[in-house]
XYZ file of C-alpha atoms in Angstrom:
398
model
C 53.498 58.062 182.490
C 54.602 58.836 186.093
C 57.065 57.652 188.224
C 57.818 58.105 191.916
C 61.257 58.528 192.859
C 61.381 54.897 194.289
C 60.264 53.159 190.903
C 62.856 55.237 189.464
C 65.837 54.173 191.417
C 64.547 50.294 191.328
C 64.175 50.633 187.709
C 68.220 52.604 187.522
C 69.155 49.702 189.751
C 67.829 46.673 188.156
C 68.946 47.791 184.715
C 72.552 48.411 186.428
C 72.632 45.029 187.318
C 72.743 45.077 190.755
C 69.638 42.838 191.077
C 71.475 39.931 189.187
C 73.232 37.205 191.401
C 76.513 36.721 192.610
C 78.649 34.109 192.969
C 81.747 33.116 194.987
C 83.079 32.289 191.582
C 81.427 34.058 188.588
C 81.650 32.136 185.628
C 82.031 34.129 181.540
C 78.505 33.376 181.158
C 77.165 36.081 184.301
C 80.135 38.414 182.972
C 78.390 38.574 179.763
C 75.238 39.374 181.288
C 76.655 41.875 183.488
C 78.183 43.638 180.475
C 75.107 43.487 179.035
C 73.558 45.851 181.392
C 76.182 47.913 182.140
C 77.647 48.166 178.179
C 80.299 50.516 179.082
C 82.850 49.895 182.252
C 85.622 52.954 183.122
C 89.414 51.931 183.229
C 90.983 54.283 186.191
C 94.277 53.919 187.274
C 94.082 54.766 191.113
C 94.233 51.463 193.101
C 93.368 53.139 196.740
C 91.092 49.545 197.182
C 91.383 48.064 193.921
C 90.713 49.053 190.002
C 87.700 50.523 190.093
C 86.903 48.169 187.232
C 87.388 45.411 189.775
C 84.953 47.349 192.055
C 82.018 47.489 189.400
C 82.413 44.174 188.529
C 82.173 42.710 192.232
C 79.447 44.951 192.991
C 77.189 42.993 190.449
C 79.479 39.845 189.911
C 80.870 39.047 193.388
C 83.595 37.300 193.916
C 87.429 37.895 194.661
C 89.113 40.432 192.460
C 91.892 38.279 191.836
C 89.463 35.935 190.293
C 87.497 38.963 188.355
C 90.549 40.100 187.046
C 91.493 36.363 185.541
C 87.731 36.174 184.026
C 88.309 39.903 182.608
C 91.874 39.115 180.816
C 90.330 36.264 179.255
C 86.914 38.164 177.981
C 89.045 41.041 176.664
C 92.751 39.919 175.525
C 91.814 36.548 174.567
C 88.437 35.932 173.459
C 87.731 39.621 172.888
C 84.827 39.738 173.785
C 85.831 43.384 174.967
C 87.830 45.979 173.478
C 89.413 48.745 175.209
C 88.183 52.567 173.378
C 86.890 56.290 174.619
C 83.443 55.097 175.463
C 82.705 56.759 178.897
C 86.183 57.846 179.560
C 88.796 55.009 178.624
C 86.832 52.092 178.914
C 86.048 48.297 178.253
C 83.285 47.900 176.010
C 81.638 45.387 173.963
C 83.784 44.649 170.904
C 80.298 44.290 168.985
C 79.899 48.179 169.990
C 83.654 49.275 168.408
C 81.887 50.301 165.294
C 79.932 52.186 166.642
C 82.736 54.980 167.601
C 84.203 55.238 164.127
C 82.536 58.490 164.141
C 84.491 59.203 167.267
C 87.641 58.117 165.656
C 87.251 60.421 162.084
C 86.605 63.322 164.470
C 89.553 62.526 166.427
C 91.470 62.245 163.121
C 89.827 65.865 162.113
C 91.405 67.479 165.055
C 88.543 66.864 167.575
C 90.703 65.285 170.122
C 92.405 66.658 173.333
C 94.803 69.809 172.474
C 98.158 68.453 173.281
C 97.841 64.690 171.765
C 96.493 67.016 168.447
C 99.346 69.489 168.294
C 102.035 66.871 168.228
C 99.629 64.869 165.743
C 100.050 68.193 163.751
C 103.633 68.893 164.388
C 104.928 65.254 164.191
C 102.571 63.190 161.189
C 106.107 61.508 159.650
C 107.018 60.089 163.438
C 103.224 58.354 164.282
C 103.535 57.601 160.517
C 107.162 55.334 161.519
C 105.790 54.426 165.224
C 102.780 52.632 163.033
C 105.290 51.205 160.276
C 107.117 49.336 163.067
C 104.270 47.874 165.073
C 103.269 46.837 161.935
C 106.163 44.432 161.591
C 106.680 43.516 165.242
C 103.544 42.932 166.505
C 102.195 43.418 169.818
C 104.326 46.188 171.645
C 104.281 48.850 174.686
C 105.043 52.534 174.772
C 108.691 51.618 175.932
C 109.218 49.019 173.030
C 109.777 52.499 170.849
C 111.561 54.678 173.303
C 115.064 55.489 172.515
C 115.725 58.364 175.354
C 115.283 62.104 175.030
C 112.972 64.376 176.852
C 109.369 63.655 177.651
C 106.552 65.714 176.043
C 105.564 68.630 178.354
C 102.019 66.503 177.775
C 101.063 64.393 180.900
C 104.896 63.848 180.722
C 104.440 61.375 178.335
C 107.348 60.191 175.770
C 106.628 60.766 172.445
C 106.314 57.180 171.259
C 103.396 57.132 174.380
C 101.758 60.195 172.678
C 102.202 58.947 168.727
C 100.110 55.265 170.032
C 97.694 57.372 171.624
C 96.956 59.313 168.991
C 96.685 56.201 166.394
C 94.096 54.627 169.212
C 92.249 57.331 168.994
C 91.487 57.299 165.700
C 91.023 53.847 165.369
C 94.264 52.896 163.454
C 95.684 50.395 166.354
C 93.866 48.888 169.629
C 95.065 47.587 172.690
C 95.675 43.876 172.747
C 96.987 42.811 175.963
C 97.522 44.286 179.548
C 100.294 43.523 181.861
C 101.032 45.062 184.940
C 97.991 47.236 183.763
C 100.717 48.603 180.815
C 98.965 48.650 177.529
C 100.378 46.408 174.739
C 99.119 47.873 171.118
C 98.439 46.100 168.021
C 96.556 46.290 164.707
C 92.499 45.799 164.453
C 92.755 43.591 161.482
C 94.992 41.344 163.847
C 92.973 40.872 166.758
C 88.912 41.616 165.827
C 86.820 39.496 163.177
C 86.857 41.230 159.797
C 83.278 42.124 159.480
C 84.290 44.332 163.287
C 86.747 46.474 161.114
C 84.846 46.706 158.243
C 81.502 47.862 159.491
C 80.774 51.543 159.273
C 78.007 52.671 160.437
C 76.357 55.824 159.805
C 77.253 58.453 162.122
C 73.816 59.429 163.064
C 72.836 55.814 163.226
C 75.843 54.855 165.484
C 74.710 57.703 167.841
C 71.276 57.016 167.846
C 71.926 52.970 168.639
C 74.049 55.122 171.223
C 71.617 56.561 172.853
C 69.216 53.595 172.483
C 71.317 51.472 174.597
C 72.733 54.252 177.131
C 68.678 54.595 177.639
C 68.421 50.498 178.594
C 71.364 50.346 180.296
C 70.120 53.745 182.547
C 66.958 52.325 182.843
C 65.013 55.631 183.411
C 67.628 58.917 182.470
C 67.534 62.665 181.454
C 68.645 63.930 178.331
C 72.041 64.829 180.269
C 72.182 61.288 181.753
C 72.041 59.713 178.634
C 74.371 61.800 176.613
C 76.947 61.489 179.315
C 76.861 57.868 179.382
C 78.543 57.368 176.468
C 79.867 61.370 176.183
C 77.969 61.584 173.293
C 78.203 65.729 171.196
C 75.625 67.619 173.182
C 73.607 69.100 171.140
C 73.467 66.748 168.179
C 73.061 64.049 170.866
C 69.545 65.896 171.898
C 68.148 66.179 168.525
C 69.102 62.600 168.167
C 66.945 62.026 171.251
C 63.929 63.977 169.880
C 64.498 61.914 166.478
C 63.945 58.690 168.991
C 60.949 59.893 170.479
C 59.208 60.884 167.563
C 59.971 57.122 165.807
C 58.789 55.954 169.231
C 61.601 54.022 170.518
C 62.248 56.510 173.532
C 59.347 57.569 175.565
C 59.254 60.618 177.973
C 58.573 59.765 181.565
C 57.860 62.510 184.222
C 59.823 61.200 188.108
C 58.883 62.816 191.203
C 61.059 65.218 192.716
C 62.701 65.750 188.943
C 63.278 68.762 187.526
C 63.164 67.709 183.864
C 61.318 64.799 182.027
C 63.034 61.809 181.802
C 63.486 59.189 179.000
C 62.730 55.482 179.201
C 62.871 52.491 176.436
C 58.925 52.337 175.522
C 59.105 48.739 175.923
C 60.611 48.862 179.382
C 60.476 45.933 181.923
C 59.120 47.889 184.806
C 59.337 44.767 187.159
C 61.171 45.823 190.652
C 63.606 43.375 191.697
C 65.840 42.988 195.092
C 68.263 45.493 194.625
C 72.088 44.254 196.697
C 73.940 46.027 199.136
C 76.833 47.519 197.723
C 80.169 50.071 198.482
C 80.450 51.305 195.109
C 83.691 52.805 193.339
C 83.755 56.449 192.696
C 83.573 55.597 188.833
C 80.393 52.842 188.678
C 78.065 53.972 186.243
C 75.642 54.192 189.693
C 77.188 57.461 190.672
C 79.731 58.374 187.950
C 78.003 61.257 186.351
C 77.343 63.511 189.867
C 74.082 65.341 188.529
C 72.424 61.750 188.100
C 73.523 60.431 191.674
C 72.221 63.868 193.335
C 68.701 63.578 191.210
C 68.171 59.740 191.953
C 69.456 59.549 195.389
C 69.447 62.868 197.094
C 73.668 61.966 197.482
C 76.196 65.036 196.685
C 79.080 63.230 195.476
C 82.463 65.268 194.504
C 85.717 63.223 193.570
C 88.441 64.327 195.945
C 91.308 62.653 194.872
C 92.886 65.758 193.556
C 92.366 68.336 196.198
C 94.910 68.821 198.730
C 94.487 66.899 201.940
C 93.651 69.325 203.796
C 90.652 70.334 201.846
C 89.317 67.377 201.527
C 85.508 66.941 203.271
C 85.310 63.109 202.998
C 88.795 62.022 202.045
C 90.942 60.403 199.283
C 88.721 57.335 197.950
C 85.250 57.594 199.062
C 82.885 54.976 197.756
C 79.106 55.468 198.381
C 77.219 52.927 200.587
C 74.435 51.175 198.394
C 71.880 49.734 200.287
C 67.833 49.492 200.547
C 67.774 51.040 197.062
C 69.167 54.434 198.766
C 73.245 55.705 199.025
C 73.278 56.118 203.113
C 76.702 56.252 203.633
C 80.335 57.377 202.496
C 83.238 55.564 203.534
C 87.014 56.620 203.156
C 88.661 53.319 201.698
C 91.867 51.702 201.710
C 93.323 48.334 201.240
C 96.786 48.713 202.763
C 98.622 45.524 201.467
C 101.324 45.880 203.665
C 99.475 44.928 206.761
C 96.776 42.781 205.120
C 94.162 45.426 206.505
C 91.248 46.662 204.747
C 91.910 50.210 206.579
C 88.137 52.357 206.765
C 89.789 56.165 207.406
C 86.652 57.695 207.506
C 82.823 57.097 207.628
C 79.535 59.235 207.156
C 76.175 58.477 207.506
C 73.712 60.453 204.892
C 71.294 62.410 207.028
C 68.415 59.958 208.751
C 69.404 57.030 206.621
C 71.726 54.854 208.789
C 70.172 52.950 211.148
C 71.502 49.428 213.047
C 69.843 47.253 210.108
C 71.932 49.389 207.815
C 74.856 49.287 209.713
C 75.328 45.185 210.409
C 74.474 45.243 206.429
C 77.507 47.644 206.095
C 79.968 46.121 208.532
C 79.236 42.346 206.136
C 80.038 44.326 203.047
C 82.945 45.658 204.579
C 83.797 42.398 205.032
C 83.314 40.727 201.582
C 85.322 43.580 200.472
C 87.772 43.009 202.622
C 88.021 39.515 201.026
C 87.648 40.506 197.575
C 91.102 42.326 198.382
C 92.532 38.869 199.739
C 92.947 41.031 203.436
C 92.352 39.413 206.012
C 91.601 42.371 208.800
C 89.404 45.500 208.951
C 90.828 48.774 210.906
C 87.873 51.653 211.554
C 89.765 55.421 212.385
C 87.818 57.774 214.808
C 87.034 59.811 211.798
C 82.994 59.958 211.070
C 79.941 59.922 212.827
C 79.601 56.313 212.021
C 83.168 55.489 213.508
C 82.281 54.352 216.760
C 79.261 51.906 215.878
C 82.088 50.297 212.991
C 84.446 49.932 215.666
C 82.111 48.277 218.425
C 81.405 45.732 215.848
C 84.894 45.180 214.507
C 85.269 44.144 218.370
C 82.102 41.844 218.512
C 83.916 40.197 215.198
């Protein structure tokens, strides 16, 4: 089967969700559906605009964030619907899926786990052993619930209590039951999921390959690399779990115009192309997340700038990509500066030959739903990229 580059980014995009509708007020019925497509959503603490899980879910959702952030509370600390673990990143994922990372979590336990959090697992097993003892008997606690002063671990900074409930959420021992003030309150899994959720074990092959199964719907039409980074699956036993797939004939191999390498689709796929929104996207939607994909599907070099100095930054500080027309066209340099109610726009680029005045009033209205989203209740465009002046002659014709 072949596909031209514009099936293949309506077929990415529909399977995103970003052909669903949106509401003023999304209900938990849509948020399920959305989840559905998207399986996976990164937890990122920069709040430039807003939590980029805020942005993803607005993208396909709509509505405010204050109102997407009382729907997601109540789908993940309440009904738990979601549960917080490594999926893609830290992330919010199906609680149905948890299960499937108990692989993740015996490797973790096994020492295949980020160096620092696994030396003081190594050097301090009697202290996690204690931290777990006492949440045990209280219940639902944070970090600081433990803390009794001393240093902070040369890791991240983080106090040791921090690092021992990090460790036993990593391999699957305790799980995050609440959020507030975006600080993570622990508990036990027995207290929180259904029993058959902490009792089911999959086999690790299995787990992967339902994995990769569902990291190939919620893709749409991937790579090898896409898929495996969707859930940061092992590399190379993630690819013979692919070729395992194709040969059962639950994956099929798809060639895309202008691709490099084949591509994988579900061999029952829903090929139907559907109106695909306009969209600013955070830096960390599944859309763009994983930079090869976003340059293969869209033509769109995308580097997260966040950490480089200022003054070697191209684009700037929070740059989310400009969906529209099925194509990125545009980068904009975001921030929602709460002080003076002002959705503040410090810098915007057009991609080459893809801005046009169309694009542009379709730009300045998502600027403004965003704008709303944030509760703000103004718009400020800086002289910085070429698409400053045409944002600022219609912030005046407002």
């Amino acid at each position: 089967m072949d596909l031209s580059a514009q099936q293949a980014r309506a077929i990415a995009l529909t399977s995103q969700g970003m052909a669903s509708t949106i509401s003023d007020k999304p209900d938990s019925d849509t948020f399920k559906r959305t989840l559905d497509s998207l399986g996976v959503i990164q937890i990122d603490a920069v709040n430039a605009v807003a939590r980029s899980h805020l942005l993803v879910l607005r993208s396909r959702l709509g509505g405010t964030h204050q109102h997407l952030e009382k729907l997601l509370q109540q789908q993940t600390y309440k009904e738990h619907i979601l549960a917080e673990y490594w999926g893609h990143e830290a992330s919010f994922l199906p609680t149905a899926d948890w299960p499937l990372y108990k692989w993740r979590m015996k490797r973790a336990a096994d020492g295949e786990i980020w160096k620092g959090i696994r030396n003081f697992a190594t050097e301090k097993p009697s202290y996690i052993k204690q931290i777990l003892n006492e949440l045990t008997k209280r219940g639902p606690s944070k970090a600081s619930d433990f803390e009794r002063g001393g240093p902070k671990s040369s890791w991240w900074g983080w106090s040791d209590s921090k690092l021992a409930l990090e460790w036993l959420f990593w391999i699957g021992e305790i799980t995050v039951t609440n959020r507030i003030n975006f600080t993570r309150y622990y508990d036990l899994p027995q207290n929180i999921f259904p029993e058959k959720i902490c009792t089911s074990e999959p086999e690790e092959s299995t787990a992967q390959k339902t994995l990769i199964l569902n990291a190939a719907r919620y893709l749409g039409v991937a790579t090898a690399d896409d898929i495996v980074d969707y859930h940061r699956l092992p590399k190379k036993l993630a690819k013979l779990r692919l070729i395992e797939l194709e040969e059962d004939r639950r994956l099929s191999k798809v060639t895309v115009e202008g691709w490099a390498e084949d591509a994988y689709i579900l061999t029952k796929l829903d090929k139907t192309e559907h109106t695909i929104r306009t969209s600013l996207l955070s830096p960390f939607d599944p859309i763009v997340w994983f930079r090869p994909r976003a340059k293969r599907l869209f033509n769109f070099e995308y580097k997260l700038e966040i950490y480089r100095p200022k003054s070697k930054r191209l684009f700037g500080y929070y740059v989310m990509p400009f969906l529209h027309d099925n194509m990125l066209r545009a980068r904009l340099d975001i921030k929602a500066n709460r002080s003076i109610n002002t959705l503040e726009i410090l810098g915007s680029f057009s991609e080459p030959k893809l801005m046009n005045k169309l694009a542009m009033q379709a730009l300045w209205r998502e600027l403004k739903t965003l704008a709303e989203a944030c509760g703000l209740t103004s718009i400020s465009v800086s002289h910085n990229g070429d698409l400053a002046p045409a944002l600022q002659k219609l912030a005046k014709s407002k």
